[in-house]
Short mmCIF file of C-alpha atoms in Angstrom, two decimals:
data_model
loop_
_atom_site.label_atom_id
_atom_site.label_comp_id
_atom_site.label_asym_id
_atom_site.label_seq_id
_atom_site.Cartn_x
_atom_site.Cartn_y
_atom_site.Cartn_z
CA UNK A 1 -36.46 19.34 -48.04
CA UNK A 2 -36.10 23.13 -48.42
CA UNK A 3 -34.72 24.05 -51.75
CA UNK A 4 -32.08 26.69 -50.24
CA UNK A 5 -30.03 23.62 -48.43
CA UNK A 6 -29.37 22.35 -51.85
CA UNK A 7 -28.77 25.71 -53.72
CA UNK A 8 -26.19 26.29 -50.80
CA UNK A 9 -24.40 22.69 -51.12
CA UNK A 10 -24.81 22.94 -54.82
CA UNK A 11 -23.12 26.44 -55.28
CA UNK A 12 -20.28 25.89 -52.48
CA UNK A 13 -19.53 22.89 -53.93
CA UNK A 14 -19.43 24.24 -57.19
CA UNK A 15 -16.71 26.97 -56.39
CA UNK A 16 -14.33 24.67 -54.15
CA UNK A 17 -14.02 22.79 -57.23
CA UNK A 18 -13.68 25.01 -59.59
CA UNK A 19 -11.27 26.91 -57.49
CA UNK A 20 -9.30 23.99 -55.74
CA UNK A 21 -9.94 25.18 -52.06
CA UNK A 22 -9.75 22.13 -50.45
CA UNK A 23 -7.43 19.40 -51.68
CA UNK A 24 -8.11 15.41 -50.96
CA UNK A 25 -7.27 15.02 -47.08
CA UNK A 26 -6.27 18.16 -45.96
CA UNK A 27 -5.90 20.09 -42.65
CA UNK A 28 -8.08 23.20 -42.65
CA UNK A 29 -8.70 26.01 -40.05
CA UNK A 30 -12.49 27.19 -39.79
CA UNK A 31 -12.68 30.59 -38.42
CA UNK A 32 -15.88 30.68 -36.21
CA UNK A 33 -17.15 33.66 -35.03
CA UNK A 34 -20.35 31.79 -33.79
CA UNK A 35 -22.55 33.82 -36.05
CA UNK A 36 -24.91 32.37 -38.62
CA UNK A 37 -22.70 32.61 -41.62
CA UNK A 38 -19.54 30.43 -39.61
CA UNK A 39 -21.64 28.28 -37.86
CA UNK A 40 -23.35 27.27 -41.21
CA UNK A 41 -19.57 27.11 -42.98
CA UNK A 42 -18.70 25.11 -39.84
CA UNK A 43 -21.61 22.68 -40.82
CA UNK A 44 -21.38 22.17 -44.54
CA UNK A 45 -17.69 21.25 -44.44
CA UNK A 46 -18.47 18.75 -41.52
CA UNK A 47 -21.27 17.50 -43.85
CA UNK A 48 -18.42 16.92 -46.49
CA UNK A 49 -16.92 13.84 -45.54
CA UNK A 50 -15.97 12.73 -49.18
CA UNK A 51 -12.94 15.24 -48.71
CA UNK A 52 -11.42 13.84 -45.10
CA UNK A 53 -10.85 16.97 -43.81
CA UNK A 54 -9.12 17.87 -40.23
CA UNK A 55 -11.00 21.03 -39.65
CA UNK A 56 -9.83 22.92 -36.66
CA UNK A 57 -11.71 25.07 -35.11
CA UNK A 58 -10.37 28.72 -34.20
CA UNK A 59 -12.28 31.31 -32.07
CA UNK A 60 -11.14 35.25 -31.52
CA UNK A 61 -12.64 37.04 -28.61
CA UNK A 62 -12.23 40.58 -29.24
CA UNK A 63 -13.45 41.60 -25.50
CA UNK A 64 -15.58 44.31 -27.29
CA UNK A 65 -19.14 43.16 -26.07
CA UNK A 66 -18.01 41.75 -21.68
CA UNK A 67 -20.65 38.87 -21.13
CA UNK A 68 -21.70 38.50 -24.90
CA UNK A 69 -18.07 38.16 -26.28
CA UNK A 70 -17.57 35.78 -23.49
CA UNK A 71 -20.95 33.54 -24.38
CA UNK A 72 -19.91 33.65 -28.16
CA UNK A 73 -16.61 31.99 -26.57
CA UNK A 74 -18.40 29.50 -24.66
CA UNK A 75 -20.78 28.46 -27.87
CA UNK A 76 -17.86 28.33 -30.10
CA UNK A 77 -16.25 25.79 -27.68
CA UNK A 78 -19.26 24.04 -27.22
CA UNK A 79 -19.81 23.28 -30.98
CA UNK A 80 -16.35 22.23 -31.61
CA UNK A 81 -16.96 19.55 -29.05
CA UNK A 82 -20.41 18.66 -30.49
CA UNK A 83 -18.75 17.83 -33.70
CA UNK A 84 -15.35 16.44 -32.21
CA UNK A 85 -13.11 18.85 -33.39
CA UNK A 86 -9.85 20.34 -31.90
CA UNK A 87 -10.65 24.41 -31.09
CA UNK A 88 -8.09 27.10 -30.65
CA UNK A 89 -9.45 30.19 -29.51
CA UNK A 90 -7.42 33.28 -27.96
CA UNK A 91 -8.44 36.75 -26.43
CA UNK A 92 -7.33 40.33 -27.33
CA UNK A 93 -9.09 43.30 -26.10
CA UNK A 94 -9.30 45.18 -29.50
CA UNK A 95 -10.71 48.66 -28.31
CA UNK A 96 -6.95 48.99 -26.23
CA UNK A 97 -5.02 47.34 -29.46
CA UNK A 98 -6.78 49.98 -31.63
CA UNK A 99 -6.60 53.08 -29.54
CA UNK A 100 -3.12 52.08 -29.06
CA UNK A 101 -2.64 51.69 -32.90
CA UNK A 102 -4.21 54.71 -33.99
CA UNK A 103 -6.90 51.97 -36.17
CA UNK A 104 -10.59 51.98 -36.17
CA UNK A 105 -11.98 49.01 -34.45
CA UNK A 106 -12.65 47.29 -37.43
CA UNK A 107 -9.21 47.64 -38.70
CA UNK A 108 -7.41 46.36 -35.21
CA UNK A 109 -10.26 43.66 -35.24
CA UNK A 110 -9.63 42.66 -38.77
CA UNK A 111 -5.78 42.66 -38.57
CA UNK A 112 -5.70 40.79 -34.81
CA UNK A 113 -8.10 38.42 -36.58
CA UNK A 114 -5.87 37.59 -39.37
CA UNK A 115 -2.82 37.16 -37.33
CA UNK A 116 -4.15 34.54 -35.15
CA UNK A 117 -5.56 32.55 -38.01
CA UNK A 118 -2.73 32.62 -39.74
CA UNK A 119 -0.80 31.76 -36.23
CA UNK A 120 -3.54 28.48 -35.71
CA UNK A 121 -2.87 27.37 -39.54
CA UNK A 122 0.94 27.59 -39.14
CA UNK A 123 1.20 25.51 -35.65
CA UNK A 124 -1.60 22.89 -37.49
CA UNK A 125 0.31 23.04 -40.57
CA UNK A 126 -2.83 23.80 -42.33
CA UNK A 127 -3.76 24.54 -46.14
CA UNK A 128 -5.96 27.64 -45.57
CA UNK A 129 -8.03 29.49 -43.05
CA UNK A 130 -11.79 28.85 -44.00
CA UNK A 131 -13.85 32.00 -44.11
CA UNK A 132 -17.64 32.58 -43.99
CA UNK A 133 -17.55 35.73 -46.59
CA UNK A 134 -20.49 35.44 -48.88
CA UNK A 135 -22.35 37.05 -51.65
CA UNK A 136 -23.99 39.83 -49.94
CA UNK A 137 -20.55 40.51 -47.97
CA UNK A 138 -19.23 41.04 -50.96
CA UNK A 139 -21.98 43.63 -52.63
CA UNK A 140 -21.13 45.20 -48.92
CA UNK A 141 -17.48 45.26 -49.72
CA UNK A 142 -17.96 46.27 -53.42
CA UNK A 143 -19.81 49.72 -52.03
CA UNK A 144 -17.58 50.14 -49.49
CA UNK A 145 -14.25 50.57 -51.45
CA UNK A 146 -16.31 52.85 -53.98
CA UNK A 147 -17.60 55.12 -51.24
CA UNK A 148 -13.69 55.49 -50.44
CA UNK A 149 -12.39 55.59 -53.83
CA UNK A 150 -10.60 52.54 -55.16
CA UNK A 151 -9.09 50.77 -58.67
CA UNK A 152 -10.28 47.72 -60.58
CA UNK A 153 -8.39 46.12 -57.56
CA UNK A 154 -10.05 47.06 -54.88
CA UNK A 155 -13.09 46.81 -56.34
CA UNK A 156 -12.87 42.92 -57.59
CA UNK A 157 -13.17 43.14 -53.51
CA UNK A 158 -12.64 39.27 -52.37
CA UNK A 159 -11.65 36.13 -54.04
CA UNK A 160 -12.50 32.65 -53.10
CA UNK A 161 -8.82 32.38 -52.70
CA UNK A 162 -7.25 35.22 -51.31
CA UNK A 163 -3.99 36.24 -53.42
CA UNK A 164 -1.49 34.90 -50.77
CA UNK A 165 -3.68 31.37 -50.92
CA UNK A 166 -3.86 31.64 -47.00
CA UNK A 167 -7.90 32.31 -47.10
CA UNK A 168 -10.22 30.29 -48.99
CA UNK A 169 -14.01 31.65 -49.13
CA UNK A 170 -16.02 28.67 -49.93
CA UNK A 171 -19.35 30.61 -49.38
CA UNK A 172 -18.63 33.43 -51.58
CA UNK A 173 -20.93 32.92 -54.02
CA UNK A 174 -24.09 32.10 -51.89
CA UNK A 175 -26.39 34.78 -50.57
CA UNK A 176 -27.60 35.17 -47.42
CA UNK A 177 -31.03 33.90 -48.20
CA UNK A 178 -29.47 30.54 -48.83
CA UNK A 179 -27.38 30.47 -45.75
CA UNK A 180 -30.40 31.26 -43.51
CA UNK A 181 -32.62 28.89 -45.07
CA UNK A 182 -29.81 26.29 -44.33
CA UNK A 183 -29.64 27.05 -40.95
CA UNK A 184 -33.34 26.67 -40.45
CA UNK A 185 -33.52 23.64 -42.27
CA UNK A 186 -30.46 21.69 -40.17
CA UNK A 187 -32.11 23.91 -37.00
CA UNK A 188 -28.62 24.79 -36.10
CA UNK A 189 -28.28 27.17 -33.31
CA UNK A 190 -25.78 30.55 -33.63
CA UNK A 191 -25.27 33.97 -31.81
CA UNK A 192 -26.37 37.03 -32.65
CA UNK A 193 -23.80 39.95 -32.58
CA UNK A 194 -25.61 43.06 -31.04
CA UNK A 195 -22.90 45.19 -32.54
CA UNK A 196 -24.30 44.44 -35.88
CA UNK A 197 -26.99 46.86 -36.04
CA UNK A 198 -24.94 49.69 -34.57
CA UNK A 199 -25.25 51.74 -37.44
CA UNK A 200 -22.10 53.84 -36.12
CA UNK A 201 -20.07 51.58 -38.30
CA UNK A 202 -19.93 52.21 -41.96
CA UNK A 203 -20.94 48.26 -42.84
CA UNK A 204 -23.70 48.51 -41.06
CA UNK A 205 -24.63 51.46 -42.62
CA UNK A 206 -24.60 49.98 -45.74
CA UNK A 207 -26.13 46.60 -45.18
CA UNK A 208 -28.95 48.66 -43.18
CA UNK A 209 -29.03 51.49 -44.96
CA UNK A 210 -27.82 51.74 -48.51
CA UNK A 211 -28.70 48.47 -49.77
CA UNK A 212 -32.07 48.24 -49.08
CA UNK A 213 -32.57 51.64 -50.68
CA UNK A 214 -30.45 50.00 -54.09
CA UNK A 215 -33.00 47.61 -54.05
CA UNK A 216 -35.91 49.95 -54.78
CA UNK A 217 -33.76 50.04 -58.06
CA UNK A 218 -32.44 46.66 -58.82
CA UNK A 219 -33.82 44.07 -56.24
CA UNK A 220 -30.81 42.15 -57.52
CA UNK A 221 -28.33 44.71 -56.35
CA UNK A 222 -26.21 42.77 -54.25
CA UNK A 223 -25.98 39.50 -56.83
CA UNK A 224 -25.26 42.46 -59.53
CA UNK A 225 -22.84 44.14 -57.80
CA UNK A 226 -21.01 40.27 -56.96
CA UNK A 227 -20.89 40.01 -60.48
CA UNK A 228 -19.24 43.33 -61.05
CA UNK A 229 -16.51 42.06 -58.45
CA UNK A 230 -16.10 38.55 -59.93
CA UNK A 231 -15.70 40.33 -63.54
CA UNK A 232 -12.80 42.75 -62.63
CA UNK A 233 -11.85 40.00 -60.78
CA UNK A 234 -11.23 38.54 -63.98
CA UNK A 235 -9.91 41.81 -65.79
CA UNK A 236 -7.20 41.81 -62.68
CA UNK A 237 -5.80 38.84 -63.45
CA UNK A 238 -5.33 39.27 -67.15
CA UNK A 239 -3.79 43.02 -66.32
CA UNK A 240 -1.38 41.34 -63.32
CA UNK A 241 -0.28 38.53 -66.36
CA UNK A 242 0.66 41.76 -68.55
CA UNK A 243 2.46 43.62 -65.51
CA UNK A 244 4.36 40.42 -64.85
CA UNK A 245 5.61 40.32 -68.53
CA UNK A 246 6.47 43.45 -68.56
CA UNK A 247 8.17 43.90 -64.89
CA UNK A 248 11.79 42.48 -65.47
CA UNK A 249 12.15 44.87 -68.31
CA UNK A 250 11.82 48.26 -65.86
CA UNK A 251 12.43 46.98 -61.95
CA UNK A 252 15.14 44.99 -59.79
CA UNK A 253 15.98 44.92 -56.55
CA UNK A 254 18.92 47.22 -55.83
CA UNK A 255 20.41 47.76 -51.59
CA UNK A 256 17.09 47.08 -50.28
CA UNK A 257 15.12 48.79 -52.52
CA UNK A 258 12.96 48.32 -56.00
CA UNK A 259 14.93 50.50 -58.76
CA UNK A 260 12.97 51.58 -61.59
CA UNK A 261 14.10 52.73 -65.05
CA UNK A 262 12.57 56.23 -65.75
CA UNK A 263 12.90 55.54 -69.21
CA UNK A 264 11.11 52.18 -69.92
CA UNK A 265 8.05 54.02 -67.42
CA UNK A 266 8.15 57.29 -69.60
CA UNK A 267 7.39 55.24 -72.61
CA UNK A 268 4.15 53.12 -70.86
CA UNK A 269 1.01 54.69 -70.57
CA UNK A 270 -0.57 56.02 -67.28
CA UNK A 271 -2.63 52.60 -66.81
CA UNK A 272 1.05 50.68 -66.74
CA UNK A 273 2.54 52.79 -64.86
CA UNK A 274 0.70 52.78 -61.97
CA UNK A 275 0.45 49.32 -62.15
CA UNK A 276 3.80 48.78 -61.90
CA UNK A 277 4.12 51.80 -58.64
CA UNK A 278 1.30 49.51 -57.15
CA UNK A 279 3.68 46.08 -57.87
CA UNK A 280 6.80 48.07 -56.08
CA UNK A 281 4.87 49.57 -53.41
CA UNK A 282 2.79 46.13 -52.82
CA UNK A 283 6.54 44.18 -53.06
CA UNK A 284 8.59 46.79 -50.36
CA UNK A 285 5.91 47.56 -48.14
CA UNK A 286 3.92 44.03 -47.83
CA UNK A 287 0.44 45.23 -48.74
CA UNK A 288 -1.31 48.45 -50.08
CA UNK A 289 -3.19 50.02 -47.26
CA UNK A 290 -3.35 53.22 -47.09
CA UNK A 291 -1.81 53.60 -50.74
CA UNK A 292 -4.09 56.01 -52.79
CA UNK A 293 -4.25 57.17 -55.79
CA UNK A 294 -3.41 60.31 -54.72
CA UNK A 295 0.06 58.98 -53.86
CA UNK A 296 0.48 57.42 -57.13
CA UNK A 297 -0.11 60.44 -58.56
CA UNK A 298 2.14 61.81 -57.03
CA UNK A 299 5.25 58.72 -57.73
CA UNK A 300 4.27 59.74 -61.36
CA UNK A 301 4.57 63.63 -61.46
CA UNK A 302 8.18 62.71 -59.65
CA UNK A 303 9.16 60.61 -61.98
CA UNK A 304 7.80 63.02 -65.13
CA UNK A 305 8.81 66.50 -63.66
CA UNK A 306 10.38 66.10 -59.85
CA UNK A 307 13.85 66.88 -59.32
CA UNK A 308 16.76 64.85 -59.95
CA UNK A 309 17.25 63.60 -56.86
CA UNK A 310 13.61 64.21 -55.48
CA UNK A 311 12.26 62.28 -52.18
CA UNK A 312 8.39 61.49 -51.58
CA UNK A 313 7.31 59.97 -48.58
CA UNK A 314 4.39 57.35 -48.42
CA UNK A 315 2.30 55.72 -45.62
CA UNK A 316 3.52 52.97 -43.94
CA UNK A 317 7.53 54.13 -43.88
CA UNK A 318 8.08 54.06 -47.48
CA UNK A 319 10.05 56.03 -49.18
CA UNK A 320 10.14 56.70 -53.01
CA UNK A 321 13.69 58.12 -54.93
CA UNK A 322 14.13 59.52 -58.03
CA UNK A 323 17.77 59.05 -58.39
CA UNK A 324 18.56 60.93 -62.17
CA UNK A 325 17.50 58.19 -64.32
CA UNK A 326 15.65 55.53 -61.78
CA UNK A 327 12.80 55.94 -59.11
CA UNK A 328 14.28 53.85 -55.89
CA UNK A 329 11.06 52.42 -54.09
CA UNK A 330 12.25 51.09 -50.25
CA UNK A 331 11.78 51.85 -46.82
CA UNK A 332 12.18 55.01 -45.12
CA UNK A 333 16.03 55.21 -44.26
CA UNK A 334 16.69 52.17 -45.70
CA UNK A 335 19.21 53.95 -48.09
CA UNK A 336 19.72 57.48 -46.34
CA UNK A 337 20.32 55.97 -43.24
CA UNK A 338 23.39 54.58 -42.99
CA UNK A 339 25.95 55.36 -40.01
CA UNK A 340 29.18 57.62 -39.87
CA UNK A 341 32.13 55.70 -39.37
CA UNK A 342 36.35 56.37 -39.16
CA UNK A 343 38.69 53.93 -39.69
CA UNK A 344 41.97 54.89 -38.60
CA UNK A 345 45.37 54.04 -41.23
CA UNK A 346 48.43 54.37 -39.15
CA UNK A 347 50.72 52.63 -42.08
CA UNK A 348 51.03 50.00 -45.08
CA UNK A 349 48.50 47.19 -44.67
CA UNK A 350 44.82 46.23 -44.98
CA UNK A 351 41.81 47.75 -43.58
CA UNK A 352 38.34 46.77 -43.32
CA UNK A 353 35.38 49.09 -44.06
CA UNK A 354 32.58 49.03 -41.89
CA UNK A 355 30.15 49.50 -44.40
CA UNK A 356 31.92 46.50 -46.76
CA UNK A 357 35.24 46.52 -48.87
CA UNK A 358 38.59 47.13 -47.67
CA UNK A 359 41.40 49.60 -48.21
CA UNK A 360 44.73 48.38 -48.65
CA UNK A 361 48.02 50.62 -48.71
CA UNK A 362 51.68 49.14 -49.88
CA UNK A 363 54.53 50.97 -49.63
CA UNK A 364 56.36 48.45 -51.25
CA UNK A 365 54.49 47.27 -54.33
CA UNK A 366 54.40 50.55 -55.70
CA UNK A 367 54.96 49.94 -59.58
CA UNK A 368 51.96 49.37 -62.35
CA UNK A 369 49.55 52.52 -63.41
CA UNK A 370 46.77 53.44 -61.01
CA UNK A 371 42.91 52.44 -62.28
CA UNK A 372 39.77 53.67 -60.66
CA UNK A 373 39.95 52.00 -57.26
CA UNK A 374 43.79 52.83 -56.83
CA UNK A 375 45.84 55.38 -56.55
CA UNK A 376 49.34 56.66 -55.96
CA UNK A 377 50.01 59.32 -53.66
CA UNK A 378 52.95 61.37 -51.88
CA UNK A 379 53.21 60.28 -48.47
CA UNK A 380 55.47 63.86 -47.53
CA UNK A 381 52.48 65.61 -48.84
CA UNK A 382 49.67 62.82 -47.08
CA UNK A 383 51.25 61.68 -43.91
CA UNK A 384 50.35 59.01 -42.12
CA UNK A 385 48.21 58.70 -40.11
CA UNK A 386 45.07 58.55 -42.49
CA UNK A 387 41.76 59.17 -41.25
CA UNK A 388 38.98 56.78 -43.87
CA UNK A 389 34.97 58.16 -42.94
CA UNK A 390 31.68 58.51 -44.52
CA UNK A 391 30.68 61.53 -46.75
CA UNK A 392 29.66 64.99 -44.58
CA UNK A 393 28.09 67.86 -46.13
CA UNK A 394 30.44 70.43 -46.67
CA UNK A 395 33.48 68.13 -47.53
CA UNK A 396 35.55 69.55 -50.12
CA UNK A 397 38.92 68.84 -52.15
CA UNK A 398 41.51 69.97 -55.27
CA UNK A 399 40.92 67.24 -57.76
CA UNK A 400 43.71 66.44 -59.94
CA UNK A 401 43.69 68.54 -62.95
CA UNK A 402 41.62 71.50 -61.16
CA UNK A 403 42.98 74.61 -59.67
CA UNK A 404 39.73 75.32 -57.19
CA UNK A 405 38.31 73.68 -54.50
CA UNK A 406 35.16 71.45 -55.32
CA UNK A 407 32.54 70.56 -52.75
CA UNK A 408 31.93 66.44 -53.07
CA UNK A 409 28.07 66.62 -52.82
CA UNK A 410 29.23 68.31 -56.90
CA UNK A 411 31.25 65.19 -57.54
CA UNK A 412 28.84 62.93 -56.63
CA UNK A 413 26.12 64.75 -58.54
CA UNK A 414 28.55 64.84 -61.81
CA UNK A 415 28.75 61.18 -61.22
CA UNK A 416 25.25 60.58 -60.39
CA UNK A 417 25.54 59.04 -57.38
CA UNK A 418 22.18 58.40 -55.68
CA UNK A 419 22.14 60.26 -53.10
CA UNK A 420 20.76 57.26 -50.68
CA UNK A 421 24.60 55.65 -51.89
CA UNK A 422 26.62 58.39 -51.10
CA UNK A 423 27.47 57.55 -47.53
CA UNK A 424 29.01 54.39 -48.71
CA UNK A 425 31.83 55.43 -50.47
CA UNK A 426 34.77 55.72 -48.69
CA UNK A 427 37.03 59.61 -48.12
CA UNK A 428 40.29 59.21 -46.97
CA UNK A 429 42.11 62.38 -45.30
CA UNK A 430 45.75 62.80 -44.09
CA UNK A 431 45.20 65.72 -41.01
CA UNK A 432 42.52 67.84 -42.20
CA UNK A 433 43.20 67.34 -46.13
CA UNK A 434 40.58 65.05 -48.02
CA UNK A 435 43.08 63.56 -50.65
CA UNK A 436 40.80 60.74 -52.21
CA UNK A 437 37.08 60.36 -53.02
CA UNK A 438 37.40 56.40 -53.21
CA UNK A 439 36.70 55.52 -57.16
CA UNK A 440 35.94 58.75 -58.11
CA UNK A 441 38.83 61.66 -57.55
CA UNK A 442 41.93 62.03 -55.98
CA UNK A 443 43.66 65.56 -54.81
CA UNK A 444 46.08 67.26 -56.92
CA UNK A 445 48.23 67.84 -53.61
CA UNK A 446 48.56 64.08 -52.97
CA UNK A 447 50.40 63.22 -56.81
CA UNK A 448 53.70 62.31 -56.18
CA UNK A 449 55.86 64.75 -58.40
CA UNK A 450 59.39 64.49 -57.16
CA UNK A 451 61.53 61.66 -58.29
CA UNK A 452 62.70 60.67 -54.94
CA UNK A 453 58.91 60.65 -53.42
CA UNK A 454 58.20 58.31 -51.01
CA UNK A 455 55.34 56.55 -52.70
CA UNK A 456 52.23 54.36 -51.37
CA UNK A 457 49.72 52.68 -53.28
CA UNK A 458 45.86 53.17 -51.89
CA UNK A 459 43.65 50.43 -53.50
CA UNK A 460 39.86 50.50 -52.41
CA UNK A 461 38.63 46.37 -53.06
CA UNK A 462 35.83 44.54 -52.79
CA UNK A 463 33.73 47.03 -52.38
CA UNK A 464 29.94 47.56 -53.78
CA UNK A 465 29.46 45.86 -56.79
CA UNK A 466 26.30 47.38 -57.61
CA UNK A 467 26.85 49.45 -61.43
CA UNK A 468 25.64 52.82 -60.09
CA UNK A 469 28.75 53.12 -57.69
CA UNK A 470 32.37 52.77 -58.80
CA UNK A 471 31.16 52.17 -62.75
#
């Protein structure tokens, strides 16, 4: 028996293991390409009947390659059936998807890929998609994100679980040697992909290219550079533990978005803070594609130096706020966005708020001393009817205890009001006269002074409870 079969069982059995890929009994979802690599994945985890697994099968045509995508197809569907296994397969014709997109082939390919695994594990109710990533994959991987630039993150390149626990990589640790050596051995038949040596995409390059000319140096590049990976790997997870200790202390969520405390980042050093960015960014935004460290560079000379109410925008629609004393991470509009509105007050009742709260005005129940949210105000100097909208630029009014007009974008920025908030709160205008900046000012003009004033009461209730607005 060849010795490679048994490195290849011994090492993939090692790491399911040691990692817990594949619990006692459960359902899994083998993505089969029809290559070497998944139809040897395909066959060791048949071969592991101690486990009583359901595998499903699940087959992607990308409709790159006409009459070759078509016979991988057929092949898959025949070797499902040779073992007895349910198949799912689906078609997408990538090249439109990416064009479409704006993505590089590999990118749509990759992303379409993902989505219907994840689809085929979710109808099967599945524990994870089973990948055939392996050792020299990952040396391929390792170069790649260091020809583009990337962190201790990008560079620990993939786990045997992925971080989300949908994709488990039970091969990751075997070369390719071993895998083709298995194949021989069990004489199992597999397609080759033609589009494999097209050195017009960068991993090919690489596999074809830069790693055989590595080798001249270290013929153990590819295991070295695995190593490398699984040993920031490691570093990763011991610097995620210290973010995670260390997160509730400088972010919440806030309207939508991540706030962060300027402060508590001032005090951390670079390393932590761009850590953290990278834990906001990942948490609004889903993933980190297209995140650089350009643009964390950038978060961090806003938070040090930008103005006080500063706006960067990032890939992927998201939007980063320095709002005085906090950096707002959220989407794009998420906070700036929200709709004008009037609500009409012909009289004395309540009145709901589009945007949450309601005003109420008494004509009646005029006694006690005014607070924050309530005033008292003159209706022969604020006749009814009252007009209630969203902040404009250019509103202005006389606030009690002024003699000059003050614009309300000044008010707001006395009060620091993030400017993504200032929408919400409420003005309310008799004619053409703003009399009240809900929970903040009121006009001089609208004070009752007279003894015989006919007097309402303007409360503004439950309205935003968050501590930046209406403190």
């Amino acid at each position: 028996m060849n010795p490679f079969r048994n490195i290849l069982s011994e090492i993939a059995g090692h790491t399911i293991s040691e990692q817990g890929l594949l619990p006692q009994g459960s359902t899994v979802v083998v993505a089969v390409s029809g290559g070497i690599d998944s139809v040897v994945l395909l066959d060791y985890l048949v071969s592991r009947t101690d486990l009583g697994l359901s595998l499903v099968v699940a087959h992607l045509n990308h409709c790159l390659r006409g009459e070759e995508s078509d016979g991988d197809e057929a092949f898959v569907r025949q070797l499902a059936a040779s073992h007895g296994l349910a198949i799912e397969v689906d078609r997408v014709d990538v090249r439109q998807l990416a064009a479409a997109q704006r993505l590089s082939l590999e990118e749509a390919g990759r992303e379409e890929r993902y989505r219907f695994f994840a689809g085929v594990a979710k109808r099967y109710g599945a524990a994870a998609v089973a990948l055939a990533h392996h050792r020299d994959d990952q040396a391929e991987t390792v170069l790649l994100r260091l020809l583009r630039g990337s962190g201790t993150a990008g560079l620990a390149a993939m786990l045997p679980r992925s971080t989300n626990g949908d994709c488990i990589r039970p091969l990751l640790h075997v070369g390719r040697a071993e895998i083709e050596a298995y194949a021989r051995e069990k004489g199992l038949s597999f397609r080759t992909d033609s589009s494999n040596s097209d050195t017009g995409f960068l991993r090919n390059r690489v596999r074809h290219s830069l790693i055989p000319d590595l080798e001249t140096y270290n013929p153990a590049i590819s295991r070295r550079l695995a190593d490398t990976a699984a040993l920031l790997a490691a570093d990763e997870e011991l610097l995620n533990a210290v973010v995670a200790l260390r997160w509730p202390t400088v972010a919440h969520w806030r309207e939508g978005a991540i706030a962060l405390s300027r402060a508590v980042l001032l005090a951390e050093v670079a390393g932590m803070r761009f850590r953290i960015y990278r834990r906001a960014l990942a948490e609004v935004k889903g993933d980190l594609r297209r995140i650089a460290f350009c643009h964390l560079q950038a978060i961090d000379r806003l938070l040090a130096g930008g103005p006080p109410n500063g706006t960067l925008d990032l890939p992927g629609g998201i939007q980063v706020t320095r709002c005085y004393d906090e950096l707002f991470v959220g989407r794009s509009g998420k906070s700036d966005g929200v709709a004008d509105y009037a609500v009409t007050i012909a009289g004395g009742g309540c009145y709901r708020l589009p945007l949450g709260g309601r005003i109420e005005v008494s004509t009646e129940a005029t006694e006690g001393q005014p607070g924050r949210n309530s005033i008292l105000v003159d209706l022969d100097a604020v006749p009814f009817p009252w007009l209630v909208r969203s902040f404009r630029p250019g509103d202005r009014l006389v606030p009690v205890g002024m003699s000059g007009q003050r614009k309300v974008k000044e008010l707001f920025i006395d009060e620091k009001i993030p400017r993504g908030l200032r929408c919400r709160i409420p003005l309310v205008f008799s004619g053409t006269t703003l009399f009240w900046v809900a929970g903040l000012r009121m006009a001089a003009s609208a004070r009752p002074v007279a003894a015989d004033s006919r007097i309402a009461r303007v409360e503004l209730l439950d309205f935003v409870s968050d501590p930046v607005i209406l403190a």
